[in-house]
XYZ file of C-alpha atoms in Angstrom:
574
model
C -5.765 -52.809 -53.367
C -6.758 -52.510 -49.730
C -6.321 -49.398 -47.661
C -6.982 -48.080 -44.170
C -9.595 -45.427 -43.428
C -7.336 -43.113 -41.477
C -6.931 -39.452 -40.720
C -3.441 -38.277 -39.847
C -1.739 -35.660 -37.769
C 1.900 -35.285 -38.784
C 4.876 -33.008 -39.332
C 5.606 -31.389 -42.673
C 8.044 -28.836 -44.018
C 6.717 -25.327 -44.500
C 8.014 -22.531 -46.659
C 9.712 -20.746 -43.770
C 11.993 -23.756 -43.338
C 11.286 -25.121 -39.869
C 9.460 -28.142 -38.526
C 6.118 -27.393 -36.941
C 4.331 -29.674 -34.433
C 0.567 -30.069 -34.129
C -0.472 -29.023 -30.623
C -4.251 -28.882 -30.917
C -5.088 -32.303 -29.540
C -1.925 -33.686 -28.013
C -3.911 -36.406 -26.249
C -5.382 -37.811 -29.470
C -8.908 -36.400 -29.073
C -8.740 -35.147 -32.661
C -10.449 -38.392 -33.712
C -13.819 -36.988 -32.624
C -13.657 -34.340 -35.374
C -12.708 -36.605 -38.276
C -16.028 -36.020 -39.998
C -16.423 -32.260 -39.671
C -12.698 -31.510 -39.425
C -13.653 -28.600 -37.145
C -11.470 -28.044 -34.057
C -13.410 -27.784 -30.806
C -11.781 -24.504 -29.864
C -14.893 -22.506 -29.042
C -14.385 -20.129 -31.981
C -15.620 -20.030 -35.588
C -13.349 -20.938 -38.485
C -11.856 -18.136 -40.563
C -13.736 -17.020 -43.677
C -10.916 -14.956 -45.151
C -8.489 -16.310 -47.758
C -6.169 -18.910 -46.300
C -2.406 -18.247 -46.367
C -1.800 -21.983 -46.767
C -1.602 -24.113 -49.892
C -1.938 -27.890 -50.325
C -0.106 -29.546 -53.235
C 0.825 -33.045 -54.485
C 3.653 -34.268 -56.676
C 1.219 -35.782 -59.182
C -2.379 -35.476 -60.415
C -2.803 -39.141 -61.414
C -2.243 -42.449 -59.697
C -2.263 -46.202 -60.095
C -3.001 -48.672 -57.291
C 0.033 -48.944 -55.030
C 1.507 -45.537 -55.933
C 3.056 -43.282 -53.285
C 1.938 -39.660 -53.507
C 3.772 -36.833 -51.749
C 1.522 -34.247 -50.088
C 2.990 -30.850 -49.122
C 1.319 -28.183 -46.995
C 3.006 -24.803 -47.350
C 2.162 -21.283 -46.309
C 3.350 -17.750 -45.795
C 2.879 -17.797 -42.003
C 3.531 -20.059 -39.038
C 0.949 -22.656 -38.031
C 0.648 -24.833 -34.950
C -1.210 -27.879 -36.245
C -3.266 -29.458 -38.979
C -5.546 -32.368 -39.791
C -5.159 -34.020 -43.189
C -7.694 -36.375 -44.820
C -8.241 -37.957 -48.253
C -11.813 -38.484 -49.431
C -13.804 -39.563 -52.465
C -14.060 -36.518 -54.745
C -17.341 -37.837 -56.218
C -19.016 -38.068 -52.792
C -17.573 -35.287 -50.647
C -20.501 -35.347 -48.225
C -19.338 -38.757 -47.008
C -17.291 -38.739 -43.784
C -15.410 -41.868 -44.843
C -11.713 -41.391 -45.464
C -9.733 -43.280 -48.078
C -6.116 -44.152 -48.656
C -3.250 -44.918 -46.306
C -0.836 -42.284 -45.022
C 2.754 -43.306 -44.341
C 4.653 -41.565 -41.554
C 7.950 -40.038 -42.616
C 9.086 -39.774 -38.991
C 7.162 -42.097 -36.623
C 8.952 -40.604 -33.600
C 7.387 -37.218 -34.239
C 4.135 -38.040 -36.045
C 1.043 -40.151 -35.507
C -1.789 -41.782 -37.421
C -5.325 -41.683 -36.075
C -8.223 -43.993 -36.887
C -11.430 -42.222 -37.882
C -14.944 -43.535 -37.152
C -13.535 -46.896 -36.036
C -13.012 -47.828 -39.700
C -10.105 -50.176 -40.156
C -9.808 -51.790 -43.608
C -11.908 -51.737 -46.723
C -11.440 -52.138 -50.507
C -10.555 -48.932 -52.328
C -12.441 -48.562 -55.638
C -12.569 -44.765 -55.821
C -11.482 -43.253 -59.103
C -11.130 -39.684 -57.873
C -9.569 -38.591 -54.595
C -9.458 -35.123 -53.066
C -7.359 -34.122 -50.087
C -8.688 -31.773 -47.411
C -6.785 -30.038 -44.630
C -7.702 -28.052 -41.528
C -4.901 -25.695 -40.496
C -4.607 -24.076 -37.075
C -2.503 -20.901 -37.082
C -3.063 -20.627 -33.342
C -5.780 -21.755 -30.981
C -8.621 -19.453 -32.023
C -7.498 -18.738 -35.604
C -7.904 -21.639 -38.017
C -9.202 -22.580 -41.466
C -11.485 -25.601 -41.731
C -11.523 -28.221 -44.494
C -9.477 -26.422 -47.126
C -9.718 -28.385 -50.422
C -6.555 -29.528 -52.125
C -5.946 -30.961 -55.587
C -8.011 -33.844 -56.983
C -5.999 -36.923 -57.935
C -7.354 -39.053 -60.788
C -6.818 -42.713 -61.512
C -5.110 -43.415 -64.828
C -7.616 -44.050 -67.637
C -10.571 -42.500 -65.764
C -12.372 -39.399 -66.997
C -11.535 -36.464 -64.711
C -14.259 -35.419 -62.309
C -15.269 -31.736 -62.391
C -13.439 -29.654 -59.785
C -15.785 -29.051 -56.868
C -16.494 -25.494 -55.846
C -14.736 -24.233 -52.749
C -17.148 -24.022 -49.850
C -16.825 -22.358 -46.518
C -18.140 -24.351 -43.567
C -20.767 -22.668 -41.414
C -19.310 -20.809 -38.453
C -19.539 -22.302 -34.999
C -22.359 -20.674 -33.066
C -21.133 -18.938 -29.941
C -22.550 -16.607 -27.339
C -21.434 -13.045 -28.034
C -20.883 -11.183 -24.755
C -21.677 -7.517 -24.341
C -19.631 -4.873 -22.604
C -20.725 -3.958 -19.111
C -22.384 -0.513 -19.108
C -20.136 2.234 -17.761
C -22.105 2.944 -14.567
C -22.393 -0.757 -13.700
C -19.506 -1.856 -11.486
C -18.978 -4.914 -9.345
C -18.890 -4.329 -5.610
C -19.220 -6.286 -2.407
C -22.456 -4.548 -1.378
C -25.047 -7.158 -0.537
C -22.520 -9.906 0.211
C -24.031 -12.117 2.885
C -27.424 -10.442 2.460
C -28.604 -10.829 -1.141
C -25.722 -12.813 -2.616
C -22.934 -15.172 -1.595
C -19.383 -13.883 -2.073
C -15.842 -15.202 -2.019
C -13.115 -12.516 -1.885
C -9.334 -12.610 -1.699
C -8.063 -10.819 0.260
C -11.163 -10.680 2.491
C -13.087 -7.438 2.210
C -11.203 -6.221 -0.892
C -12.695 -3.937 -3.547
C -13.508 -5.765 -6.836
C -12.282 -2.679 -8.738
C -8.787 -3.279 -7.325
C -6.479 -5.183 -9.687
C -5.239 -7.262 -6.731
C -8.719 -8.347 -5.666
C -10.278 -11.693 -6.597
C -14.054 -11.608 -6.403
C -16.822 -14.165 -7.009
C -20.492 -13.613 -6.251
C -23.524 -15.869 -6.764
C -27.087 -14.610 -6.812
C -30.131 -16.856 -7.230
C -32.437 -15.119 -9.679
C -35.926 -14.413 -8.386
C -38.796 -15.117 -8.356
C -38.568 -18.542 -10.016
C -35.094 -19.399 -8.642
C -34.403 -21.387 -11.815
C -31.099 -19.687 -12.640
C -28.064 -18.189 -10.919
C -26.141 -15.046 -11.871
C -22.384 -15.149 -11.341
C -20.025 -12.174 -11.116
C -16.306 -12.833 -11.495
C -13.460 -10.341 -11.199
C -9.671 -10.460 -10.985
C -6.391 -9.163 -12.424
C -6.425 -8.926 -16.224
C -3.232 -10.933 -16.780
C -5.036 -13.453 -18.996
C -7.963 -15.223 -17.383
C -9.880 -15.534 -14.145
C -11.930 -18.646 -13.470
C -13.884 -20.477 -10.825
C -14.778 -24.142 -10.473
C -17.324 -26.287 -8.683
C -15.633 -29.287 -7.100
C -16.715 -32.180 -4.912
C -13.442 -32.006 -2.959
C -10.429 -29.746 -2.388
C -8.365 -31.436 -5.095
C -8.201 -30.179 -8.650
C -9.767 -32.591 -11.121
C -13.259 -33.616 -12.279
C -14.466 -30.042 -11.836
C -17.073 -27.861 -13.560
C -15.099 -24.771 -14.618
C -16.243 -21.310 -15.773
C -13.739 -18.952 -17.366
C -13.503 -15.278 -18.284
C -10.608 -15.045 -20.723
C -8.932 -11.942 -22.108
C -8.819 -12.085 -25.910
C -7.130 -8.928 -27.141
C -9.382 -6.059 -26.134
C -12.366 -8.336 -25.522
C -13.372 -11.038 -23.028
C -14.749 -14.473 -23.848
C -16.845 -16.436 -21.358
C -17.066 -20.217 -21.514
C -17.439 -23.389 -19.469
C -15.499 -26.641 -19.521
C -14.964 -29.861 -17.636
C -11.478 -30.428 -16.213
C -10.473 -34.055 -15.820
C -7.461 -34.391 -13.549
C -4.772 -31.711 -13.295
C -5.093 -30.724 -16.956
C -6.068 -27.738 -19.058
C -9.776 -27.308 -19.834
C -10.874 -29.204 -22.946
C -13.865 -28.645 -25.232
C -14.808 -25.185 -23.991
C -18.470 -24.405 -24.568
C -21.010 -21.617 -24.133
C -23.831 -24.099 -23.601
C -26.134 -22.996 -20.787
C -24.441 -19.611 -20.431
C -26.570 -16.512 -21.081
C -26.857 -12.781 -20.334
C -23.099 -12.359 -20.674
C -21.553 -8.975 -19.832
C -17.901 -8.064 -19.385
C -15.471 -5.232 -18.699
C -11.728 -4.964 -19.289
C -10.231 -1.805 -17.777
C -7.746 -0.521 -15.179
C -5.936 -3.858 -15.037
C -9.124 -5.705 -14.038
C -11.110 -8.323 -15.957
C -14.788 -8.647 -14.984
C -17.610 -10.732 -16.348
C -21.206 -11.491 -15.432
C -23.351 -14.337 -16.747
C -26.299 -16.524 -15.855
C -26.705 -20.283 -15.835
C -29.754 -22.486 -15.197
C -29.772 -24.359 -11.918
C -30.336 -27.532 -13.938
C -29.259 -27.844 -17.566
C -31.870 -29.228 -19.947
C -29.328 -31.361 -21.802
C -27.038 -32.528 -19.046
C -23.473 -32.542 -20.334
C -20.700 -34.642 -18.817
C -19.039 -32.727 -16.019
C -21.674 -29.966 -15.813
C -23.048 -29.921 -12.294
C -26.463 -28.905 -10.979
C -26.313 -25.776 -8.848
C -28.596 -27.033 -6.088
C -25.824 -29.233 -4.674
C -22.956 -28.425 -2.302
C -19.494 -27.881 -3.772
C -16.111 -26.513 -2.840
C -15.408 -23.332 -4.797
C -12.069 -22.798 -6.561
C -10.963 -19.337 -7.701
C -7.911 -19.119 -9.975
C -6.180 -16.866 -12.488
C -3.298 -17.056 -14.924
C -2.070 -16.257 -18.401
C -3.866 -17.162 -21.617
C -2.682 -17.370 -25.215
C -4.862 -16.140 -28.063
C -7.791 -15.814 -25.689
C -8.350 -19.573 -25.448
C -5.355 -21.674 -24.478
C -5.077 -21.336 -20.719
C -1.719 -21.550 -19.031
C -1.111 -22.990 -15.579
C -2.511 -20.697 -12.900
C 0.075 -18.254 -11.597
C -0.569 -19.133 -7.952
C -2.353 -21.792 -5.963
C -6.142 -21.510 -6.450
C -8.208 -20.060 -3.637
C -10.308 -22.906 -2.210
C -13.351 -22.246 -0.050
C -13.026 -23.444 3.539
C -16.201 -25.551 3.257
C -18.781 -26.759 0.729
C -21.392 -24.279 -0.394
C -24.775 -24.914 -2.025
C -24.825 -22.374 -4.852
C -28.560 -21.751 -4.475
C -28.347 -21.716 -0.687
C -28.713 -18.773 1.700
C -26.392 -15.789 1.039
C -23.163 -15.801 2.995
C -19.628 -14.424 2.905
C -17.260 -17.311 2.215
C -13.659 -17.633 3.294
C -10.917 -19.634 1.648
C -7.240 -20.426 1.561
C -4.583 -20.681 -1.156
C -2.357 -22.881 0.972
C -3.318 -26.505 1.570
C -3.006 -27.371 5.256
C -0.515 -30.144 4.589
C 1.749 -27.733 2.674
C 1.458 -25.159 5.437
C 2.676 -27.829 7.858
C 5.570 -28.594 5.516
C 6.685 -24.977 5.413
C 6.223 -24.397 9.130
C 8.194 -27.481 10.178
C 11.061 -26.702 7.808
C 11.290 -23.121 9.057
C 11.271 -24.226 12.703
C 13.958 -26.805 11.973
C 16.408 -24.490 10.214
C 15.639 -21.033 11.592
C 15.538 -22.102 15.250
C 16.582 -25.571 16.404
C 19.191 -26.167 13.710
C 20.835 -22.748 13.802
C 20.962 -22.562 17.621
C 22.278 -26.135 17.784
C 25.170 -25.402 15.411
C 26.062 -22.200 17.327
C 26.328 -24.138 20.580
C 28.674 -26.721 19.033
C 30.814 -24.048 17.366
C 31.188 -21.545 20.196
C 30.105 -22.997 23.550
C 32.348 -25.999 24.157
C 34.398 -24.108 26.730
C 31.331 -23.001 28.661
C 29.898 -24.964 31.577
C 33.081 -27.103 31.680
C 32.252 -28.865 34.937
C 28.502 -29.144 34.460
C 27.000 -32.348 33.112
C 23.584 -33.492 31.995
C 22.768 -37.203 31.951
C 26.447 -38.052 32.161
C 27.578 -35.773 29.307
C 28.694 -32.168 29.131
C 25.847 -29.699 28.944
C 26.889 -28.174 25.590
C 27.023 -31.626 23.996
C 23.630 -32.745 25.286
C 21.947 -29.493 24.219
C 23.624 -29.643 20.805
C 22.718 -33.291 20.264
C 19.121 -32.785 21.400
C 18.535 -29.779 19.144
C 20.108 -31.433 16.105
C 18.151 -34.680 16.549
C 14.991 -32.558 16.773
C 16.091 -30.756 13.608
C 16.554 -34.024 11.728
C 13.181 -35.317 12.920
C 11.358 -32.132 11.850
C 13.141 -32.167 8.488
C 12.229 -35.763 7.690
C 8.582 -35.292 8.661
C 8.319 -32.053 6.675
C 10.013 -33.686 3.681
C 7.356 -36.404 3.456
C 4.354 -34.050 3.497
C 4.611 -32.698 -0.093
C 4.772 -36.246 -1.437
C 1.572 -37.059 0.431
C -0.059 -33.928 -0.997
C 1.118 -34.385 -4.595
C 0.946 -38.180 -4.482
C 4.340 -38.211 -6.135
C 7.073 -35.900 -7.375
C 6.169 -32.307 -8.245
C 7.139 -31.512 -11.838
C 6.655 -27.755 -11.528
C 8.514 -26.956 -8.311
C 11.856 -26.209 -9.963
C 15.055 -26.707 -7.960
C 13.389 -26.531 -4.540
C 12.550 -30.261 -4.140
C 16.038 -31.262 -5.245
C 17.554 -29.026 -2.574
C 15.132 -30.561 -0.086
C 16.376 -34.040 -0.970
C 19.962 -32.892 -0.411
C 19.096 -31.408 2.985
C 17.423 -34.634 4.125
C 20.275 -36.828 2.900
C 22.944 -34.668 4.545
C 20.923 -34.361 7.752
C 20.649 -38.150 8.051
C 24.337 -38.581 7.273
C 25.451 -36.415 10.207
C 24.216 -38.698 13.063
C 25.562 -41.725 11.188
C 29.055 -40.170 11.120
C 28.685 -39.196 14.779
C 28.151 -42.829 15.767
C 31.558 -43.758 14.314
C 33.473 -40.739 15.615
C 36.888 -41.531 17.170
C 37.660 -41.040 20.847
C 38.439 -37.416 21.817
C 42.073 -38.379 22.431
C 42.467 -40.199 19.114
C 44.951 -38.778 16.613
C 42.237 -39.139 13.939
C 39.703 -37.080 15.865
C 40.537 -33.897 13.949
C 39.380 -35.607 10.702
C 35.945 -36.224 12.155
C 35.781 -32.707 13.620
C 36.481 -31.069 10.248
C 34.173 -33.449 8.368
C 31.362 -32.940 10.876
C 31.746 -29.154 10.763
C 32.030 -29.034 6.962
C 29.042 -31.286 6.367
C 26.951 -29.312 8.831
C 27.878 -26.023 7.190
C 26.965 -27.326 3.731
C 23.658 -28.692 5.026
C 22.723 -25.382 6.649
C 23.660 -23.456 3.488
C 21.543 -25.690 1.265
C 18.656 -25.475 3.740
C 18.738 -21.663 3.635
C 18.754 -21.725 -0.185
C 15.764 -24.098 -0.122
C 13.894 -21.708 2.198
C 14.434 -18.791 -0.187
C 13.038 -20.826 -3.088
C 10.284 -22.333 -0.959
C 8.702 -18.949 -0.241
C 8.005 -18.616 -3.992
C 6.392 -22.011 -4.553
C 2.870 -21.766 -5.992
C 1.560 -24.256 -3.431
C 2.701 -22.038 -0.546
C 3.374 -18.608 -2.038
C 4.341 -16.145 0.702
C 3.991 -12.373 0.254
C 6.803 -10.992 -1.867
C 9.214 -9.308 -1.501
C 8.379 -9.233 2.211
C 9.182 -12.925 2.831
C 12.475 -12.645 0.962
C 13.440 -9.598 3.033
C 12.716 -11.528 6.234
C 15.050 -14.317 5.123
C 17.735 -11.807 4.146
C 17.410 -10.291 7.613
C 17.745 -13.786 9.105
C 20.951 -14.528 7.178
C 22.387 -11.115 8.120
C 21.432 -11.709 11.763
C 23.212 -15.083 11.842
C 26.299 -13.745 10.066
C 26.577 -10.856 12.534
C 26.420 -13.139 15.562
C 28.808 -15.630 14.019
C 31.343 -12.842 13.425
C 30.847 -11.533 16.956
C 31.382 -14.965 18.506
C 34.407 -15.672 16.308
C 36.039 -12.504 17.625
C 35.073 -13.465 21.174
C 36.392 -17.006 20.681
C 39.753 -15.787 19.384
C 40.158 -13.328 22.228
C 39.338 -15.843 24.950
C 40.772 -18.996 23.335
C 44.042 -19.048 25.244
C 42.422 -17.988 28.469
C 39.853 -20.769 28.140
C 42.724 -23.249 28.381
C 44.365 -21.621 31.414
C 42.784 -22.783 34.656
C 44.155 -19.812 36.649
C 41.998 -17.400 34.597
C 38.708 -18.793 35.848
C 37.315 -15.369 36.739
C 37.805 -14.054 33.185
C 36.451 -17.282 31.697
C 33.349 -17.162 33.858
C 32.832 -13.519 32.912
C 33.153 -14.425 29.213
C 30.728 -17.328 29.628
C 28.121 -15.023 31.108
C 28.448 -12.632 28.170
C 28.181 -15.523 25.721
C 25.074 -16.814 27.473
C 23.477 -13.399 26.961
C 24.522 -13.482 23.311
C 22.990 -16.946 22.873
C 19.718 -15.811 24.424
C 19.561 -12.745 22.156
C 20.350 -14.912 19.131
C 17.563 -17.352 19.978
C 15.066 -14.533 20.616
C 15.961 -12.846 17.322
C 15.628 -16.115 15.403
C 12.278 -16.726 17.055
C 11.000 -13.272 16.100
C 11.933 -13.713 12.424
C 10.493 -17.223 12.471
C 7.180 -16.021 13.912
C 6.980 -13.364 11.188
C 7.157 -16.034 8.468
C 4.856 -18.431 10.318
C 2.222 -15.722 10.611
C 2.321 -15.180 6.841
C 1.823 -18.920 6.314
C -1.240 -18.883 8.563
C -2.749 -15.981 6.598
C -2.446 -17.662 3.172
């Protein structure tokens, strides 16, 4: 019979009665470990007894038989790699047999060593499995039962062997008296701090320093510090976009810290973490701060893909986030700090500055805030409460209130549309991690564009259908403003433009309270003067009321401007 040389990654039922997916290599890169069956997780395989057991429904077979393989265990596992090999030649990396998927929608077959089809003449088969409990805890190449062909003398059961552990660099704890500080920044070492001038011992301080080792200048010592929520990392990048970067990570693993390097291709998690080229590793984990120090040659002897020479100029990224089991890095909790310009790592010492907010996203936030905290809100107030003011004054052939209202609202729509397009230019598409905020933004843009369209078809002021337009125009405007305010609240918490919290939220609450207070005040004023506004013989009272309302409008605009400037200043400082 013919068979395919395949390794498989599939779902099976475990003893705790739930279906378990294999997460280790979701992109299919598991094919590179078909021979060794060792996950590239930067940690050695376990040498203790495995809690998992591999069994088959038979110990003999004939050509064409279907054999059921069951992997069970007493604890949860995240993934596994299953292979069948020749029991008489276990050193061979060739796989034998064909695996059939029980659920093709949730399982996959992988081709090992580019082997496709060959004739199966093996009389004894043994099944091996690598089981990953979680990222850094796994058992490699556990032997299962041997299956014999009918009529063939059984082969002796091979002894169970434990694969050699993966060699890693074991970091040491930083000596007690040794603490990171910013002394020497700009003089003997280059530093990047956030916020500028912060103390590396502070749990809110992000710190990176680079010192070219003397006298040979053949290596560089890095110091990295940040909040101990999971990991802190920095990257060398040719541009200000994440992707194709040389990344170095200090990762919290229980009460220890692991230090490794990796190449990040695109906006993905680091793959194939390695300690290659990293030496003299020290670390500290205390007082809510994770710190590590290590050295790296300026040029690596065996140049690895994605590992950059340190005598070139790069943008520096500084990021942090949560980590699982000390290895699997989660998405960074806030936008990475990116240096304001390229820096040659081995260049003269200097104090670097950076920003967590891309300029294009800062423009997005600023334009949206101007549109809905100033021009939009003032424009709606004028239409709602100032129609009776300046009754005989015109501007370009129209009443003053109408021209001011129309001008402010057209400016609001223009600012909104421009601001709406900027995130798409930055992300080059739709953002999958922005939550509800972009959907609210789409609603605001659609409703904003609908308002001038309805205004074009509004009936004449004397038409009996005019009240329908008035109510529709007012209702649509109110909904648009409400959605815009909700989008602003959510926008201040976006990772790409994260404003200081809860300060930014309090500013927006103050803004909403400010608007509500003035709206209530003007509603009371409008009700009191409504009848008098329609009586021409009360011109003196009307003019007096108009003057008071003009003062109120000026105070409203000044208050809105003050709150707006407060938020704009926080955007500039990101």
